[in-house]
Coordinates of C-alpha atoms and ligand atoms in Angstrom, one line a residue:
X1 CA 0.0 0.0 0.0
X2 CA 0.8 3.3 -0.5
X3 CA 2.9 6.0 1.8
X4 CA 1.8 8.5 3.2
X5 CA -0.7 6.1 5.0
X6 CA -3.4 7.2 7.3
X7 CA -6.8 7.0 7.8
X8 CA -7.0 10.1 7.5
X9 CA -6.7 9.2 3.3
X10 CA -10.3 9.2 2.0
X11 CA -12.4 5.7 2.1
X12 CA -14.8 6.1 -1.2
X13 CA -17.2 3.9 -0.4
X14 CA -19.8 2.4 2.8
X15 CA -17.2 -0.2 2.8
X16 CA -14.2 -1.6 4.9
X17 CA -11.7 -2.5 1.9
X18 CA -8.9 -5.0 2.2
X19 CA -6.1 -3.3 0.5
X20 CA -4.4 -6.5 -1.1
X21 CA -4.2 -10.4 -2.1
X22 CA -1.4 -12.2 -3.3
X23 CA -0.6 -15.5 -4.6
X24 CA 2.6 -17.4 -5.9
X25 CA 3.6 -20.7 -7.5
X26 CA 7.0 -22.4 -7.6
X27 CA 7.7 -25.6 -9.9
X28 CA 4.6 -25.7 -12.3
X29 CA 4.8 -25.9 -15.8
X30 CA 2.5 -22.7 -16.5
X31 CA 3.1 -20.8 -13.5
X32 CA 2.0 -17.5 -14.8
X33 CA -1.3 -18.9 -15.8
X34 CA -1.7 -20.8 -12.6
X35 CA -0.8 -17.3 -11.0
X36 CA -3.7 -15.3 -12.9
X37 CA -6.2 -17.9 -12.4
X38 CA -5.6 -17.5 -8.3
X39 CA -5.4 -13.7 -8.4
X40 CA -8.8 -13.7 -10.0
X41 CA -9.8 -15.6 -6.7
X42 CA -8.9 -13.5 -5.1
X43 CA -9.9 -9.9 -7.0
X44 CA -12.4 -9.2 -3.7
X45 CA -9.1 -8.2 -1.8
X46 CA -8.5 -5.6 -4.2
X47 CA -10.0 -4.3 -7.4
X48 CA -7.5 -1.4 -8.4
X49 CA -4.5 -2.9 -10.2
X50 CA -2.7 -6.2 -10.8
X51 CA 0.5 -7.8 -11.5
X52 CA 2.4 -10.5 -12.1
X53 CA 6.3 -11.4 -12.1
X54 CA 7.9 -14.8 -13.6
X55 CA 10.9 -16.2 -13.5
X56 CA 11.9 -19.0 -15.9
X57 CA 15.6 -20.0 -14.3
X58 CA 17.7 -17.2 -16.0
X59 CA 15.3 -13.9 -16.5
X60 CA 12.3 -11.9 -14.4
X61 CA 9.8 -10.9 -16.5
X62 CA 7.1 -8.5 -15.1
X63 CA 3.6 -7.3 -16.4
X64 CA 1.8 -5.1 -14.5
X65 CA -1.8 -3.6 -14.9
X66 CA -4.3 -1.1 -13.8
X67 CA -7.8 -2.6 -13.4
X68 CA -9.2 -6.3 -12.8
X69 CA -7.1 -9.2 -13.3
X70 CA -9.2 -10.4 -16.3
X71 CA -8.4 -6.8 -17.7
X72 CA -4.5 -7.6 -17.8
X73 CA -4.4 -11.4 -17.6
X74 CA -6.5 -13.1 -19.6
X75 CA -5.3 -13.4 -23.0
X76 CA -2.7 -16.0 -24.1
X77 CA -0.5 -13.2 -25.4
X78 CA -0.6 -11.4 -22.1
X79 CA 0.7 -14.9 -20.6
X80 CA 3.1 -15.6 -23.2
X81 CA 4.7 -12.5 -21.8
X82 CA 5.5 -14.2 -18.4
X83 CA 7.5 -17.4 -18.9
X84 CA 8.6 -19.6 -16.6
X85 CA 8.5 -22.5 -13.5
X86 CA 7.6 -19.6 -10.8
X87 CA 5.6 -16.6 -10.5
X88 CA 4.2 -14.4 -8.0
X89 CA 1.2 -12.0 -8.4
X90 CA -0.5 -9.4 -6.5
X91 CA -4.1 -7.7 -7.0
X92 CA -4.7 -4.2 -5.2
X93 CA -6.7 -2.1 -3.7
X94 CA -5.8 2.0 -3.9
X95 CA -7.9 5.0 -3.7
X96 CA -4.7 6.8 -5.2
X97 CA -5.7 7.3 -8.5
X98 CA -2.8 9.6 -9.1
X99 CA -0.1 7.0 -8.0
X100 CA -0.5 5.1 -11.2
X101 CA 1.9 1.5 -12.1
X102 CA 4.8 2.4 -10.1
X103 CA 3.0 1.3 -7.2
X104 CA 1.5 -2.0 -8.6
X105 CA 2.9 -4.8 -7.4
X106 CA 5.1 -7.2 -7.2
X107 CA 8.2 -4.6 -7.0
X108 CA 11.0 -5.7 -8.1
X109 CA 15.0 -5.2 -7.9
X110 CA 18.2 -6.1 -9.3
X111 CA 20.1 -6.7 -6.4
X112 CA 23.7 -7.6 -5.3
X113 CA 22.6 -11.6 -5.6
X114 CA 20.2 -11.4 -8.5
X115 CA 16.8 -10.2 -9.1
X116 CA 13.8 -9.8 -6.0
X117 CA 10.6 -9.7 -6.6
X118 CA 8.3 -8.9 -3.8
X119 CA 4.0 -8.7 -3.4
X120 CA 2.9 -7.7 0.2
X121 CA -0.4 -7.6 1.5
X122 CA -0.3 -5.9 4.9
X123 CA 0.8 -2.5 6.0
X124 CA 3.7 -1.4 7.9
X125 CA 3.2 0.6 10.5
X126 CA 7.2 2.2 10.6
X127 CA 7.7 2.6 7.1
X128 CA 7.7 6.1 7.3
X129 CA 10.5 6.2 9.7
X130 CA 12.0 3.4 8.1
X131 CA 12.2 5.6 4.8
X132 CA 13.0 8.7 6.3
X133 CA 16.4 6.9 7.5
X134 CA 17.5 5.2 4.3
X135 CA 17.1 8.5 2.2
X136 CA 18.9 10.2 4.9
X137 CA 21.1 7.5 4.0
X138 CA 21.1 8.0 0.4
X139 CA 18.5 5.6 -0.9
X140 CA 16.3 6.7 -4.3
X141 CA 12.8 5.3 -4.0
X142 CA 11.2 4.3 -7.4
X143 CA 7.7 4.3 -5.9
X144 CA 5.7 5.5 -2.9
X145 CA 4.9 1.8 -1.3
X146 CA 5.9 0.9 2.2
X147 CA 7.1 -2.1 0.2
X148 CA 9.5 -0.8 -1.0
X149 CA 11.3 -0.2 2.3
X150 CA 11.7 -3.8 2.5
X151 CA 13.8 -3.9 -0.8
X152 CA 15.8 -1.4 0.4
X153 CA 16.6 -3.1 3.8
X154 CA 17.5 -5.8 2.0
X155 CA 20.0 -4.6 -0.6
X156 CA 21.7 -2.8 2.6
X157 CA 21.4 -5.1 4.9
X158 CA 25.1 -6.2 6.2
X159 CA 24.1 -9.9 6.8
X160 CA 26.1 -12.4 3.8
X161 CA 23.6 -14.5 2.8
X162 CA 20.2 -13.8 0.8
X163 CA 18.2 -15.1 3.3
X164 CA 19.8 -13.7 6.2
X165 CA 19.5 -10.2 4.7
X166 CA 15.7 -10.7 4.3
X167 CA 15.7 -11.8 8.0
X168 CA 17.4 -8.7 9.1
X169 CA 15.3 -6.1 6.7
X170 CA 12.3 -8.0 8.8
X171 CA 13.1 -7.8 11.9
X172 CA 13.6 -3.6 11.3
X173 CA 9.6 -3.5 10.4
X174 CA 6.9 -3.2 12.2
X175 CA 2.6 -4.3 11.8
X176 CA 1.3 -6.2 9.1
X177 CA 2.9 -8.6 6.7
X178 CA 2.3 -11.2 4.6
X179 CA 5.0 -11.6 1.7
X180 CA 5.3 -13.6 -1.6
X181 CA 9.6 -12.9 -2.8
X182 CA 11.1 -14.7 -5.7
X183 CA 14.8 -14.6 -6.1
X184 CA 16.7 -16.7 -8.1
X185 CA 17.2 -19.7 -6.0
X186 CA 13.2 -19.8 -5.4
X187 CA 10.5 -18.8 -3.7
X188 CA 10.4 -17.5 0.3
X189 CA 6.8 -16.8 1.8
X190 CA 6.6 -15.0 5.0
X191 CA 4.2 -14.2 7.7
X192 CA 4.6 -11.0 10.3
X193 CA 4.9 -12.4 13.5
X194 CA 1.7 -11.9 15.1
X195 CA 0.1 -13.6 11.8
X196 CA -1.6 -10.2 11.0
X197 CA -2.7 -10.7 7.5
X198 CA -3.4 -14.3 6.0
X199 CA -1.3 -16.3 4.0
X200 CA -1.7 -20.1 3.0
X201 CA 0.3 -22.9 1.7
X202 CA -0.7 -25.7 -0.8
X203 CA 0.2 -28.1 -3.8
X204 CA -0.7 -28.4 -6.9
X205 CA 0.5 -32.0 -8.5
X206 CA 1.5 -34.9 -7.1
X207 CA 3.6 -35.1 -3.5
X208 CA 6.6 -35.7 -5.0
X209 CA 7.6 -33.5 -8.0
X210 CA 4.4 -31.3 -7.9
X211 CA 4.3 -27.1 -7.2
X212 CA 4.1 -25.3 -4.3
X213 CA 1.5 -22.7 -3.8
X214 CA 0.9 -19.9 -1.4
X215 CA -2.3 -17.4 -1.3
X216 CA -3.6 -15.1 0.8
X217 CA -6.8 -17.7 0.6
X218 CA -7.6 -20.7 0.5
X219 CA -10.1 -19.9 -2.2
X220 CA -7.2 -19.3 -4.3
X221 CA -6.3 -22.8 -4.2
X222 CA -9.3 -24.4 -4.7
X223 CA -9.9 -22.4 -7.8
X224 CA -6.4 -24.0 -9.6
X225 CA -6.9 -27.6 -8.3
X226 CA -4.4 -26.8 -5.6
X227 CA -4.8 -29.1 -2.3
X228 CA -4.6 -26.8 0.9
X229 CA -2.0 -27.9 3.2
X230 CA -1.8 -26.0 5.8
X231 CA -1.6 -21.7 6.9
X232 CA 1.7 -20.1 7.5
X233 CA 2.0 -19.6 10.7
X234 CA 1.9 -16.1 12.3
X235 CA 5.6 -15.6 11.8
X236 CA 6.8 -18.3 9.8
X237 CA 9.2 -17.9 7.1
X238 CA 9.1 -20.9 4.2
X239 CA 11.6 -21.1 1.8
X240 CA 10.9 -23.1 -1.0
X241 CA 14.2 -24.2 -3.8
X242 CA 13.7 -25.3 -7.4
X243 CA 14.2 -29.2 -6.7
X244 CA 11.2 -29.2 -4.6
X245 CA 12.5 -28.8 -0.9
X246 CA 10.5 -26.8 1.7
X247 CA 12.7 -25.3 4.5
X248 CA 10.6 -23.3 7.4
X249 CA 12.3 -21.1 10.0
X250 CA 11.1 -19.0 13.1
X251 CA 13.6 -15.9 12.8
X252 CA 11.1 -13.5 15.3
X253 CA 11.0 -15.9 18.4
X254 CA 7.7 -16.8 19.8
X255 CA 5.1 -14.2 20.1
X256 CA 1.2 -14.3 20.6
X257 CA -0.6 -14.5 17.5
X258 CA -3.0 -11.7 16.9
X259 CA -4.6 -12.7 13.1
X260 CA -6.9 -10.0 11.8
X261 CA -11.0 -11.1 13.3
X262 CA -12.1 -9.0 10.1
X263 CA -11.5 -11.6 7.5
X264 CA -14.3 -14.2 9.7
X265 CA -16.6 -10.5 9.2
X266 CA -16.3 -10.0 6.0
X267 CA -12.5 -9.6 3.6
X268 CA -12.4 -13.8 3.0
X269 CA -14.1 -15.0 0.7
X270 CA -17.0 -17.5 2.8
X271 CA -15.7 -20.3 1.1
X272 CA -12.1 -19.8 2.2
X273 CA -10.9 -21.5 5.4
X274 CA -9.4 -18.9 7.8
X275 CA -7.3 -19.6 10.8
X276 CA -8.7 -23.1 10.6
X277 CA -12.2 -22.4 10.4
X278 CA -14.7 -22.0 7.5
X279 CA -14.9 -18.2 7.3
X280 CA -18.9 -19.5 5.9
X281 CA -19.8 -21.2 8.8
X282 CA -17.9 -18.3 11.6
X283 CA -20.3 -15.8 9.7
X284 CA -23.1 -18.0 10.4
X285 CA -22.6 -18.2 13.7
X286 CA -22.4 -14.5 14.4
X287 CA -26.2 -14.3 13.0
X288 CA -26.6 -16.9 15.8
X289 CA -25.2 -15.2 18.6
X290 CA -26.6 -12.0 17.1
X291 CA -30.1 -13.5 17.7
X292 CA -29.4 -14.9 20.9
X293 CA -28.1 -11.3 22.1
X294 CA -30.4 -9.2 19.8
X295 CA -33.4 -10.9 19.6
X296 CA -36.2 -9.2 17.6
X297 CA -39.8 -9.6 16.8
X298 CA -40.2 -9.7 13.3
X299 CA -41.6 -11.2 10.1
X300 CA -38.7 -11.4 8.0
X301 CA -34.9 -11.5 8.2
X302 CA -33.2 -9.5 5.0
X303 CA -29.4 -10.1 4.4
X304 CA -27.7 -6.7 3.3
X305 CA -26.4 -8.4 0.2
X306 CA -23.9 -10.2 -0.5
X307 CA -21.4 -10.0 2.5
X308 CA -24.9 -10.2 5.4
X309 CA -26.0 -13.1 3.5
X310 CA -24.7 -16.0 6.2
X311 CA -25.2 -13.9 9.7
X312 CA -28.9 -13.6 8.0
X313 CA -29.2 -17.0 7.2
X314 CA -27.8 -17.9 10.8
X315 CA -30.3 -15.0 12.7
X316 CA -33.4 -16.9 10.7
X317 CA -32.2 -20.3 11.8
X318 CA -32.0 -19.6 15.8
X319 CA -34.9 -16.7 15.5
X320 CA -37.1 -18.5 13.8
X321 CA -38.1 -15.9 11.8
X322 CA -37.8 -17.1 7.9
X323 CA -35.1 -15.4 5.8
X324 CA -36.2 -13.7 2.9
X325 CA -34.2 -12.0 0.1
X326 CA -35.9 -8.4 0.5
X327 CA -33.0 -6.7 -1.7
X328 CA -31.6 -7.7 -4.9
X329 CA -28.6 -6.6 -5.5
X330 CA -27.4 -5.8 -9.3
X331 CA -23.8 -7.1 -10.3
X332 CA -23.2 -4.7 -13.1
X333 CA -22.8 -1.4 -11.0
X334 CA -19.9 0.4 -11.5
X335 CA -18.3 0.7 -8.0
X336 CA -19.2 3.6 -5.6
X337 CA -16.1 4.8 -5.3
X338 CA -15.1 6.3 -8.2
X339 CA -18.1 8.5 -8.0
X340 CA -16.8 12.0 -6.3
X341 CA -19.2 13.6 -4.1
X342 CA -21.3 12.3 -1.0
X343 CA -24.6 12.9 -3.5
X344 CA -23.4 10.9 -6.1
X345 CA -22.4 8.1 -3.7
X346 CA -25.8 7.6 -2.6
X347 CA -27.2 7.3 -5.7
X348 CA -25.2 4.8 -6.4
X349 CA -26.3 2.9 -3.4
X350 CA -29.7 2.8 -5.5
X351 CA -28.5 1.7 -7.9
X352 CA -26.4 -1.2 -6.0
X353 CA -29.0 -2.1 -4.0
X354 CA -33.2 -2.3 -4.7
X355 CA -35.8 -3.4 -2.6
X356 CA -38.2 -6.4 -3.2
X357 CA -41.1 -4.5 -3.1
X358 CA -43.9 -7.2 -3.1
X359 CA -42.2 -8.8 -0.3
X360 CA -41.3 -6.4 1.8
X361 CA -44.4 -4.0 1.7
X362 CA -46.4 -4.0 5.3
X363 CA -43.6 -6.4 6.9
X364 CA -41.5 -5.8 9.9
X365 CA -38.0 -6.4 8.8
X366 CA -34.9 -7.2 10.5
X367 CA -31.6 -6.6 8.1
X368 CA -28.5 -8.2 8.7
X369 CA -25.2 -6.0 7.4
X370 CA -21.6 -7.4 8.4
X371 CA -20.6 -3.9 9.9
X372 CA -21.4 -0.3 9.4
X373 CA -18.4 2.2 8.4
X374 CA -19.6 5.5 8.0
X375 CA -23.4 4.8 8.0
X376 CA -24.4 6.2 5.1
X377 CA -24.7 2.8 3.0
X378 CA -27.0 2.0 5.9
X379 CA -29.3 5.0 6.0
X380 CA -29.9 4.6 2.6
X381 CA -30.6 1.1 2.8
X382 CA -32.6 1.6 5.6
X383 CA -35.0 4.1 3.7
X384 CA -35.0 1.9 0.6
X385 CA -36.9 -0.7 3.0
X386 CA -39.3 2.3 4.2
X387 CA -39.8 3.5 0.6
X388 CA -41.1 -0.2 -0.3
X389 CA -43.6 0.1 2.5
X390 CA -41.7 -1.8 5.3
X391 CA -44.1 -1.5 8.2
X392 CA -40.4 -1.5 10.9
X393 CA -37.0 -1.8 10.3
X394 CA -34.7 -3.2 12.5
X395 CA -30.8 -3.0 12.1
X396 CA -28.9 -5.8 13.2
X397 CA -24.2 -5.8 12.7
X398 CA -22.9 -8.9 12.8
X399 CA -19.7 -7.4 14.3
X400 CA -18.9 -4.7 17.4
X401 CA -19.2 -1.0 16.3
X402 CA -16.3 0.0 14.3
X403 CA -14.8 3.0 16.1
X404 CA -11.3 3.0 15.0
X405 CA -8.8 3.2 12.3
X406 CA -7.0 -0.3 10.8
X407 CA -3.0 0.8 10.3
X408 CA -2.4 -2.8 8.9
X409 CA -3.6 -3.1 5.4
X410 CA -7.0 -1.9 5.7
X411 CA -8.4 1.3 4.2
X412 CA -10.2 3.0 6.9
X413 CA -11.6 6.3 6.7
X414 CA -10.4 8.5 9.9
X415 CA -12.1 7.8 13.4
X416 CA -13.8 11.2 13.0
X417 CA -15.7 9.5 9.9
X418 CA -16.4 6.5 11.6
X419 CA -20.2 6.2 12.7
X420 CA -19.4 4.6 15.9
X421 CA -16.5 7.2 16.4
X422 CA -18.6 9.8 16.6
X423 CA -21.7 8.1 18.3
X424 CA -23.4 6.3 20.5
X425 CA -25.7 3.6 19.6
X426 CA -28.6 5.3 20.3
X427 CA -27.6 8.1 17.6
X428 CA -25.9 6.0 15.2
X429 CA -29.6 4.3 15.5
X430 CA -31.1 7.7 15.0
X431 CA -28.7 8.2 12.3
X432 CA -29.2 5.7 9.8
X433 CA -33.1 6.1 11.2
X434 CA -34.3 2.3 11.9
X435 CA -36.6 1.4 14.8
X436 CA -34.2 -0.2 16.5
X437 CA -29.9 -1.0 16.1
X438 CA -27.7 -3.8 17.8
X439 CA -24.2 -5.0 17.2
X440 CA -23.0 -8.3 18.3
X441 CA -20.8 -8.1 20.9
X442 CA -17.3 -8.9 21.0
X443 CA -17.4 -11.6 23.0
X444 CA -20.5 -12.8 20.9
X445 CA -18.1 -12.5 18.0
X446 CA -15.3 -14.5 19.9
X447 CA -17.8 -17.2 20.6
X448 CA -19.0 -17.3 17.2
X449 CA -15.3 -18.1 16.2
X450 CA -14.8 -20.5 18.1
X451 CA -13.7 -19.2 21.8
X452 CA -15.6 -18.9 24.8
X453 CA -14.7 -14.9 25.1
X454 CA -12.2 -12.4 24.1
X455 CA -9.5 -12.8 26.6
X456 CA -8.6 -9.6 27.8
X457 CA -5.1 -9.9 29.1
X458 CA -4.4 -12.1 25.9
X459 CA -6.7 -11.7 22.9
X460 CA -6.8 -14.3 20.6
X461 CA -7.3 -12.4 17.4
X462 CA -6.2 -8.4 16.3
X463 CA -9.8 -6.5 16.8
X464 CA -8.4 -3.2 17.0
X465 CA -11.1 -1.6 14.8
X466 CA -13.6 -2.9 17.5
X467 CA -11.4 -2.3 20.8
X468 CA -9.1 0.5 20.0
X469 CA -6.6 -2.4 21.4
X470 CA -3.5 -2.4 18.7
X471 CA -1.1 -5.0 18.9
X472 CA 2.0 -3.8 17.7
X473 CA 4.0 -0.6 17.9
X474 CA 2.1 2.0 15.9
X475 CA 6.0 4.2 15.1
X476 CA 4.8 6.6 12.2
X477 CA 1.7 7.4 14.0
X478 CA 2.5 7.8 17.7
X479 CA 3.3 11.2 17.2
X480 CA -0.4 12.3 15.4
X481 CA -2.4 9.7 18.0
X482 CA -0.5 10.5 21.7
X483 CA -1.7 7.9 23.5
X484 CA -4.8 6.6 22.1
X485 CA -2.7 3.6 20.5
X486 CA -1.6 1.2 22.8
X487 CA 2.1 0.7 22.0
X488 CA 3.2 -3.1 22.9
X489 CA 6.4 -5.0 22.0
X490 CA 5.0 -7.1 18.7
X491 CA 8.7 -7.2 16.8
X492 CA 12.2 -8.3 17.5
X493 CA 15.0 -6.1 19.4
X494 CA 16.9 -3.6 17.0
X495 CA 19.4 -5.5 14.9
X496 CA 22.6 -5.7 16.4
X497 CA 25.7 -3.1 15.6
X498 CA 27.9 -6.4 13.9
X499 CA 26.0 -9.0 11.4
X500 CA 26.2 -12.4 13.7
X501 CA 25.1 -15.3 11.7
X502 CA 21.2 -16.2 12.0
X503 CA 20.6 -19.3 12.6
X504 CA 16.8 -19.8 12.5
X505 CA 16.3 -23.2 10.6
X506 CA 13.5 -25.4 12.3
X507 CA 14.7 -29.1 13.1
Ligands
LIG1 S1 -7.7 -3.3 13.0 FE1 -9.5 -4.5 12.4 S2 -9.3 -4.7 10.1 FE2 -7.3 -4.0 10.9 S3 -6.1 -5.9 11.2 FE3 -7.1 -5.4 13.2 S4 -9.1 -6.5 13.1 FE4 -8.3 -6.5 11.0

């Protein structure tokens, strides 16, 4: 993602957006193919740009694209371009117009060992800093990406080996990162040591001589005939070499893993598997505790479609109350956020969304949204129901209010912006004018994931956005936030003065 980041920067839509996905492939026959097929996957976690870098044992070849992945990936000519046994892709999600391909992943480098080619989904949360010291130091960035602080730690990094350099540019940053680098001795996947973001591991191809795979989703997987094999853990580094040979190592120590509660809300796909569960079946289950903590009389339950589709299925089946689709939803909208002003936004809520008149008209309703951001998705919704004669309307979140800014990867709009960091629920109620508003609660949520409660001296999961609770240092933003980000020790101590070898390899 992009530097300067803030919340502050403008969020277009109604919408929590995931900011990237990424996927790569080592030891398949058409790896760029295989690499375009499980980026379009994964085109939910972001809709902006896409790119893809192959390496075929002597060259990196890169193609890079503004738009969907089927926009820049889906002719045989555009494939032909990117030969080769590995690749790594990336999609994206900006509201940058103005930053254009320089930012569109993977990034790549010639360095001192070869070419690096890196795609990050994730945000760090010093890179600011980080920057500030290598151009001090003489470094010329190419783009504006936080990624691109990594390459720059690593082509300076004192350490001899490839591998050891990357371990050392890591342990420098700070927050979220999932990473998908191809050098030319193979392919090294990598997960920030709390697990922030998601990244799993699968093959494609028999045990012995088939590829490896690694995707932000499980979804991505699936879609290329890839068998899942496992997530990489929260802090896990696996190397994977030409012949085949999978190498993990543990270079940040042991640390509580803190993986994003957002993607069981609403950024996975619901037929992925997330942190072991089906993110399908965790949304249902929020419906569930949402009904048992939010119970409602009413004649109909109405998903917010698409993303309150399972938390309304799982509301009807502990309520009772039979689920209804009272609001189609047209797929060939452009998307709200390339519409400039707040007026123009709304309309294209209409034009998103439309009531089911005949069904609706005289009912009392209960809609089921996954979260409300700024509320005014809501409110429109809301009156859409009213408009088509809904006799009540009755607003039910399957997650916590959302009161604070994500700073790992997330595009946020400030807290100032937020509904619920501005209000109460009795005027964010008022607000978005229903007859009545209820948000799960966070230990509802917990439950529905598969834990009795949050714990609140160790919580399973980052919910920052909910709590206000971040779990790592927050460097670039202390400053602007004083003390309203708690500051804990997430990362590694500073790298030592003299390079001492690192040895991190996992019996
Ligand atoms: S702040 Fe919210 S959206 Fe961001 S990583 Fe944490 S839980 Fe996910």
């Amino acid at each position: 993602m992009n530097l300067p980041h803030s919340p502050q920067r403008e969020c277009e839509d109604d919408r929590l957006h995931e900011e990237c996905g990424i996927f790569g492939i080592v030891g398949a026959t058409e790896a760029a193919a295989a690499c375009a097929l499980g980026l379009h996957a994964l085109q939910h976690r972001g809709q902006e740009a896409a790119g893809i870098t192959s390496f075929d044992g002597v060259e990196f070849y890169t193609r890079r694209g503004i738009g969907h992945v089927a926009d820049n990936f889906s002719t045989g000519e555009s494939i032909a371009e990117l030969p080769g046994f590995m690749a790594a892709g990336h999609v994206r999600y900006s509201t940058t117009g103005g930053a254009g391909l320089r930012n569109v992943q993977p990034l790549y480098a010639d360095l001192a060992f070869g070419g690096f080619a890196v795609a990050h989904n994730g945000n760090i949360s010093n890179a600011r800093t980080l920057r500030q010291e290598l151009v001090n130091k003489g470094a010329i960035f190419q783009s504006t990406s936080d990624t691109e602080v990594i390459i720059h730690l690593v082509a300076t990094s004192r350490y001899p080996t490839l591998l050891d350099k990357f371990i050392d540019a890591l342990r420098l940053v700070e927050g979220a990162f999932s990473l998908i680098c191809m050098t030319p001795r193979g392919m090294i996947a990598c997960r920030d040591p709390l697990g922030i973001r998601p990244l799993v591991m699968g093959r494609l191809g028999p045990k012995e001589n088939g590829a490896t795979v690694f995707a932000s989703e499980t979804v991505a997987l699936d879609v290329i005939g890839a068998e899942f094999i496992r997530q990489v853990d929260p802090g896990e580094l696996v190397e994977v070499d030409f012949d085949g040979q999978i190498t993990s190592h543990r270079p940040f120590g042991e640390h509580h893993a803190r993986p994003c509660i957002f993607e069981h809300v609403y950024f996975s796909r619901p037929d992925s598997i997330f942190n072991d569960r089906s993110v399908y079946e965790a949304r249902k289950h929020i419906g569930v505790e949402l009904a048992r903590e939010a119970p409602c009389d009413a004649d109909l339950v109405v998903p917010v479609p698409d993303s309150g589709t399972p938390a309304a299925i799982g509301y009807s089946q502990r309520s009772g109350i039979p689920f209804e689709l009272g609001i189609i939803r047209s797929h060939y909208v452009g998307r709200t956020f390339i519409q400039p002003s707040e007026g123009a936004r709304n309309a294209s809520v209409k034009r998103k969304h439309n009531a089911n008149r005949m069904l609706v008209e005289g009912k009392r309703i209960v809609l089921i949204d996954d979260s409300i951001v700024r509320g005014t998705t809501s409110l429109k919704i809301v009156e859409m129901m009213r408009d088509a004669g809904a006799r009540e309307v009755h607003f039910r979140v399957a997650s916590p209010p959302t009161g604070y800014g994500c700073y790992y990867g997330v595009d946020t709009p400030e807290r100032s912006k937020l509904l619920a960091g501005r209000m109460d629920i009795a005027a964010m109620c008022a607000f978005i004018k229903a007859d009545s508003l209820a948000f799960v609660s966070i230990d509802g949520l917990y439950r529905a994931v598969g834990h009795d409660a949050r714990d609140n001296s160790r919580p399973q999961y980052c919910d920052a956005c909910f709590t206000g609770d971040y779990p790592t240092r927050l460097t670039d933003l202390a400053d602007r936030h004083g003390g309203e980000a708690q500051l804990s020790l997430a990362v590694d101590s500073p790298r030592p003065a003299e390079p001492r070898p690192l040895d991190t390899r996992v019996a």
